[in-house]
PDB file of C-alpha atoms in Angstrom:
ATOM      1  CA  MET A   1     127.887  34.119  66.076  1.00 94.00           C
ATOM      2  CA  ILE A   2     128.887  37.234  64.092  1.00 95.00           C
ATOM      3  CA  GLN A   3     127.334  40.306  64.313  1.00 94.00           C
ATOM      4  CA  ILE A   4     128.031  43.371  62.062  1.00 93.00           C
ATOM      5  CA  ASP A   5     127.223  46.163  62.387  1.00 92.00           C
ATOM      6  CA  ILE A   6     126.418  49.416  61.000  1.00 89.00           C
ATOM      7  CA  GLN A   7     126.579  52.653  61.076  1.00 87.00           C
ATOM      8  CA  ARG A   8     123.865  55.063  59.472  1.00 86.00           C
ATOM      9  CA  THR A   9     124.717  57.686  57.244  1.00 88.00           C
ATOM     10  CA  GLY A  10     124.439  61.171  57.320  1.00 91.00           C
ATOM     11  CA  PHE A  11     124.312  63.721  60.976  1.00 93.00           C
ATOM     12  CA  PRO A  12     121.904  65.032  63.332  1.00 94.00           C
ATOM     13  CA  VAL A  13     120.869  68.315  62.286  1.00 96.00           C
ATOM     14  CA  LYS A  14     119.239  70.665  65.217  1.00 96.00           C
ATOM     15  CA  ILE A  15     116.368  73.427  64.655  1.00 96.00           C
ATOM     16  CA  GLY A  16     116.223  74.841  67.772  1.00 95.00           C
ATOM     17  CA  THR A  17     115.459  72.448  70.567  1.00 96.00           C
ATOM     18  CA  VAL A  18     114.038  69.828  68.343  1.00 97.00           C
ATOM     19  CA  GLU A  19     116.819  66.903  67.248  1.00 96.00           C
ATOM     20  CA  LEU A  20     117.126  65.405  64.020  1.00 96.00           C
ATOM     21  CA  TRP A  21     118.870  63.158  61.424  1.00 94.00           C
ATOM     22  CA  PHE A  22     119.596  63.891  58.963  1.00 93.00           C
ATOM     23  CA  ASP A  23     120.850  60.730  56.197  1.00 92.00           C
ATOM     24  CA  SER A  24     123.107  61.180  53.510  1.00 90.00           C
ATOM     25  CA  SER A  25     123.168  57.976  52.434  1.00 88.00           C
ATOM     26  CA  VAL A  26     122.895  57.914  48.253  1.00 82.00           C
ATOM     27  CA  GLU A  27     120.187  57.081  48.327  1.00 84.00           C
ATOM     28  CA  ASN A  28     118.773  59.933  50.124  1.00 82.00           C
ATOM     29  CA  LEU A  29     120.778  62.347  48.622  1.00 84.00           C
ATOM     30  CA  ARG A  30     118.923  62.432  45.625  1.00 82.00           C
ATOM     31  CA  ASN A  31     115.759  63.238  47.711  1.00 78.00           C
ATOM     32  CA  PHE A  32     117.532  65.990  48.316  1.00 80.00           C
ATOM     33  CA  PHE A  33     118.971  66.830  44.986  1.00 80.00           C
ATOM     34  CA  ASN A  34     115.643  66.919  43.793  1.00 80.00           C
ATOM     35  CA  ILE A  35     113.842  68.508  46.782  1.00 78.00           C
ATOM     36  CA  GLU A  36     112.237  71.551  44.548  1.00 77.00           C
ATOM     37  CA  GLU A  37     110.625  68.974  42.503  1.00 82.00           C
ATOM     38  CA  ILE A  38     109.241  66.426  44.906  1.00 79.00           C
ATOM     39  CA  ALA A  39     108.026  69.463  46.721  1.00 77.00           C
ATOM     40  CA  GLN A  40     106.329  70.950  44.095  1.00 79.00           C
ATOM     41  CA  GLU A  41     105.015  67.476  42.799  1.00 80.00           C
ATOM     42  CA  ARG A  42     102.748  67.662  46.500  1.00 77.00           C
ATOM     43  CA  LEU A  43     102.206  70.559  46.174  1.00 74.00           C
ATOM     44  CA  LYS A  44     100.216  69.757  43.212  1.00 78.00           C
ATOM     45  CA  GLU A  45      98.494  67.622  45.098  1.00 76.00           C
ATOM     46  CA  ILE A  46      98.196  69.634  47.438  1.00 71.00           C
ATOM     47  CA  ARG A  47      96.014  72.841  45.148  1.00 70.00           C
ATOM     48  CA  LYS A  48      94.055  69.801  44.028  1.00 70.00           C
ATOM     49  CA  LYS A  49      92.469  69.147  47.355  1.00 65.00           C
ATOM     50  CA  ALA A  50      92.498  73.108  47.769  1.00 62.00           C
ATOM     51  CA  GLU A  51      90.700  73.929  44.091  1.00 61.00           C
ATOM     52  CA  HIS A  52      87.552  75.023  45.639  1.00 58.00           C
ATOM     53  CA  VAL A  53      89.332  78.237  46.962  1.00 55.00           C
ATOM     54  CA  HIS A  54      88.888  81.293  45.277  1.00 56.00           C
ATOM     55  CA  PHE A  55      90.336  84.677  46.473  1.00 54.00           C
ATOM     56  CA  PRO A  56      88.675  87.786  45.881  1.00 53.00           C
ATOM     57  CA  LYS A  57      90.285  90.210  43.278  1.00 57.00           C
ATOM     58  CA  GLY A  58      92.579  92.759  44.921  1.00 54.00           C
ATOM     59  CA  ILE A  59      92.452  90.977  48.498  1.00 50.00           C
ATOM     60  CA  GLU A  60      95.732  92.079  48.437  1.00 53.00           C
ATOM     61  CA  ASN A  61      94.414  95.694  49.696  1.00 50.00           C
ATOM     62  CA  TYR A  62      91.601  94.827  51.524  1.00 50.00           C
ATOM     63  CA  SER A  63      91.802  95.903  55.489  1.00 55.00           C
ATOM     64  CA  ILE A  64      91.090  93.726  57.960  1.00 55.00           C
ATOM     65  CA  GLU A  65      87.459  95.729  58.742  1.00 57.00           C
ATOM     66  CA  GLU A  66      87.002  94.356  54.882  1.00 57.00           C
ATOM     67  CA  PHE A  67      87.112  90.960  55.255  1.00 57.00           C
ATOM     68  CA  GLU A  68      83.233  88.888  55.759  1.00 62.00           C
ATOM     69  CA  GLU A  69      83.291  85.609  57.743  1.00 62.00           C
ATOM     70  CA  LYS A  70      83.765  83.254  53.520  1.00 61.00           C
ATOM     71  CA  ASP A  71      86.957  85.945  52.910  1.00 62.00           C
ATOM     72  CA  ILE A  72      88.450  84.468  56.296  1.00 67.00           C
ATOM     73  CA  GLU A  73      87.638  80.786  55.062  1.00 68.00           C
ATOM     74  CA  LYS A  74      89.292  81.692  52.055  1.00 66.00           C
ATOM     75  CA  ILE A  75      92.640  82.953  53.779  1.00 70.00           C
ATOM     76  CA  ASP A  76      92.766  80.110  56.374  1.00 72.00           C
ATOM     77  CA  ALA A  77      92.484  77.612  53.751  1.00 72.00           C
ATOM     78  CA  ALA A  78      95.436  79.223  51.387  1.00 73.00           C
ATOM     79  CA  PHE A  79      97.354  79.535  55.099  1.00 79.00           C
ATOM     80  CA  ASP A  80      96.684  75.539  54.817  1.00 81.00           C
ATOM     81  CA  ILE A  81      97.971  75.270  51.770  1.00 81.00           C
ATOM     82  CA  ASN A  82     101.438  76.826  52.847  1.00 84.00           C
ATOM     83  CA  LYS A  83     101.916  74.774  55.561  1.00 90.00           C
ATOM     84  CA  GLU A  84     101.355  71.869  53.957  1.00 88.00           C
ATOM     85  CA  PHE A  85     104.238  73.009  51.228  1.00 87.00           C
ATOM     86  CA  ILE A  86     106.305  73.532  54.248  1.00 92.00           C
ATOM     87  CA  ALA A  87     105.948  70.739  56.214  1.00 93.00           C
ATOM     88  CA  VAL A  88     106.742  68.300  52.881  1.00 90.00           C
ATOM     89  CA  GLN A  89     109.854  70.171  52.573  1.00 90.00           C
ATOM     90  CA  TYR A  90     110.570  69.142  56.379  1.00 94.00           C
ATOM     91  CA  ASP A  91     109.502  65.805  55.580  1.00 93.00           C
ATOM     92  CA  ILE A  92     111.413  64.924  52.198  1.00 89.00           C
ATOM     93  CA  LEU A  93     114.725  66.802  54.732  1.00 91.00           C
ATOM     94  CA  PHE A  94     114.424  64.329  57.695  1.00 94.00           C
ATOM     95  CA  GLY A  95     111.657  62.472  57.061  1.00 92.00           C
ATOM     96  CA  ASP A  96     107.951  61.250  57.245  1.00 93.00           C
ATOM     97  CA  GLY A  97     107.096  63.474  61.114  1.00 96.00           C
ATOM     98  CA  ALA A  98     109.744  65.475  60.787  1.00 96.00           C
ATOM     99  CA  PHE A  99     107.369  68.742  60.653  1.00 97.00           C
ATOM    100  CA  LYS A 100     104.890  68.141  63.132  1.00 97.00           C
ATOM    101  CA  ARG A 101     107.985  67.605  65.332  1.00 97.00           C
ATOM    102  CA  ILE A 102     109.031  70.436  64.943  1.00 98.00           C
ATOM    103  CA  TYR A 103     105.678  72.526  64.092  1.00 97.00           C
ATOM    104  CA  ASP A 104     104.425  71.180  67.752  1.00 97.00           C
ATOM    105  CA  GLU A 105     107.138  73.020  68.964  1.00 97.00           C
ATOM    106  CA  TYR A 106     107.471  75.880  67.490  1.00 97.00           C
ATOM    107  CA  PRO A 107     104.136  76.641  65.914  1.00 96.00           C
ATOM    108  CA  ASP A 108     105.624  79.543  63.489  1.00 95.00           C
ATOM    109  CA  ILE A 109     104.495  78.857  60.164  1.00 94.00           C
ATOM    110  CA  TRP A 110     106.730  81.862  58.622  1.00 93.00           C
ATOM    111  CA  ALA A 111     110.109  81.476  61.431  1.00 96.00           C
ATOM    112  CA  LEU A 112     109.730  77.671  60.038  1.00 96.00           C
ATOM    113  CA  GLU A 113     109.814  78.195  55.474  1.00 94.00           C
ATOM    114  CA  LYS A 114     112.730  81.630  56.085  1.00 95.00           C
ATOM    115  CA  ALA A 115     114.494  78.539  58.253  1.00 96.00           C
ATOM    116  CA  LEU A 116     114.542  76.352  55.003  1.00 94.00           C
ATOM    117  CA  VAL A 117     117.301  78.187  53.002  1.00 92.00           C
ATOM    118  CA  PRO A 118     119.937  78.040  56.339  1.00 95.00           C
ATOM    119  CA  ILE A 119     119.022  74.706  56.997  1.00 95.00           C
ATOM    120  CA  GLY A 120     119.292  73.459  53.299  1.00 91.00           C
ATOM    121  CA  GLU A 121     122.520  75.969  52.892  1.00 93.00           C
ATOM    122  CA  GLN A 122     124.068  73.724  56.215  1.00 94.00           C
ATOM    123  CA  ILE A 123     123.921  70.532  55.321  1.00 93.00           C
ATOM    124  CA  ALA A 124     124.669  70.688  51.586  1.00 90.00           C
ATOM    125  CA  GLU A 125     127.989  72.270  53.173  1.00 93.00           C
ATOM    126  CA  ARG A 126     127.904  68.911  55.235  1.00 93.00           C
ATOM    127  CA  ILE A 127     127.565  66.883  51.949  1.00 91.00           C
ATOM    128  CA  LYS A 128     130.296  68.603  50.866  1.00 91.00           C
ATOM    129  CA  GLU A 129     132.615  67.794  53.827  1.00 92.00           C
ATOM    130  CA  GLN A 130     131.416  64.329  54.471  1.00 89.00           C
ATOM    131  CA  GLU A 131     132.260  64.056  50.693  1.00 88.00           C
ATOM    132  CA  GLN A 132     135.686  65.099  50.726  1.00 91.00           C
ATOM    133  CA  LYS A 133     136.108  62.786  53.457  1.00 89.00           C
ATOM    134  CA  ARG A 134     135.247  59.745  51.147  1.00 85.00           C
ATOM    135  CA  GLU A 135     137.615  61.021  49.161  1.00 89.00           C
ATOM    136  CA  GLN A 136     140.295  60.716  51.148  1.00 91.00           C
ATOM    137  CA  GLU A 137     139.283  57.346  53.167  1.00 88.00           C
ATOM    138  CA  LEU A 138     138.968  56.133  49.007  1.00 87.00           C
ATOM    139  CA  LYS A 139     142.120  57.485  48.160  1.00 90.00           C
ATOM    140  CA  GLN A 140     143.897  55.932  51.439  1.00 89.00           C
ATOM    141  CA  VAL A 141     142.490  52.119  50.820  1.00 87.00           C
ATOM    142  CA  GLU A 142     143.356  53.121  46.922  1.00 88.00           C
ATOM    143  CA  ASN A 143     147.606  53.746  48.181  1.00 88.00           C
ATOM    144  CA  GLU A 144     146.974  51.035  50.279  1.00 87.00           C
ATOM    145  CA  ILE A 145     146.555  48.192  47.656  1.00 89.00           C
ATOM    146  CA  LEU A 146     149.487  49.945  45.473  1.00 86.00           C
ATOM    147  CA  ALA A 147     151.455  49.491  48.063  1.00 86.00           C
ATOM    148  CA  LYS A 148     150.443  45.889  48.790  1.00 84.00           C
ATOM    149  CA  LYS A 149     150.666  44.932  45.119  1.00 83.00           C
ATOM    150  CA  LYS A 150     154.476  46.970  45.055  1.00 82.00           C
ATOM    151  CA  ALA A 151     155.528  44.746  48.670  1.00 82.00           C
ATOM    152  CA  LYS A 152     154.354  41.665  45.827  1.00 79.00           C
ATOM    153  CA  ARG A 153     156.094  42.214  43.415  1.00 80.00           C
ATOM    154  CA  LYS A 154     159.463  43.087  44.831  1.00 76.00           C
ATOM    155  CA  LYS A 155     159.067  39.504  46.422  1.00 66.00           C
TER     156      LYS A 155
END
């Protein structure tokens, strides 16, 4: 029997106590570098679901006592849209179901939204490090091949 082990390309990312995996394969990096486009496309779908929500004019100036029950429902719908948009970004980064895992542990959409920027920055930094390591490995292989060719020529 021949067995070849495959080591996944990527690295763990810990958000609070939740550990996820970031797939840094070439195939998945397309998603990472196009996350905004992909998220915007999914946001269009989310907005279609909520087209019926029309906010009262001047809602940003309301005091809490001025809200009526119908206004609360609209605010809840807007919150749900924002939550879905945040969820899409986490799921694009870490795979389907990632947001649910994090949100189950940290049900604070504002904190999770703010965390997206530093998460993205740190992942980008790690990708750069991996790319430098890959370049070094390729250079080493190239040097070994050239050394073997040179040794062959001397014979």
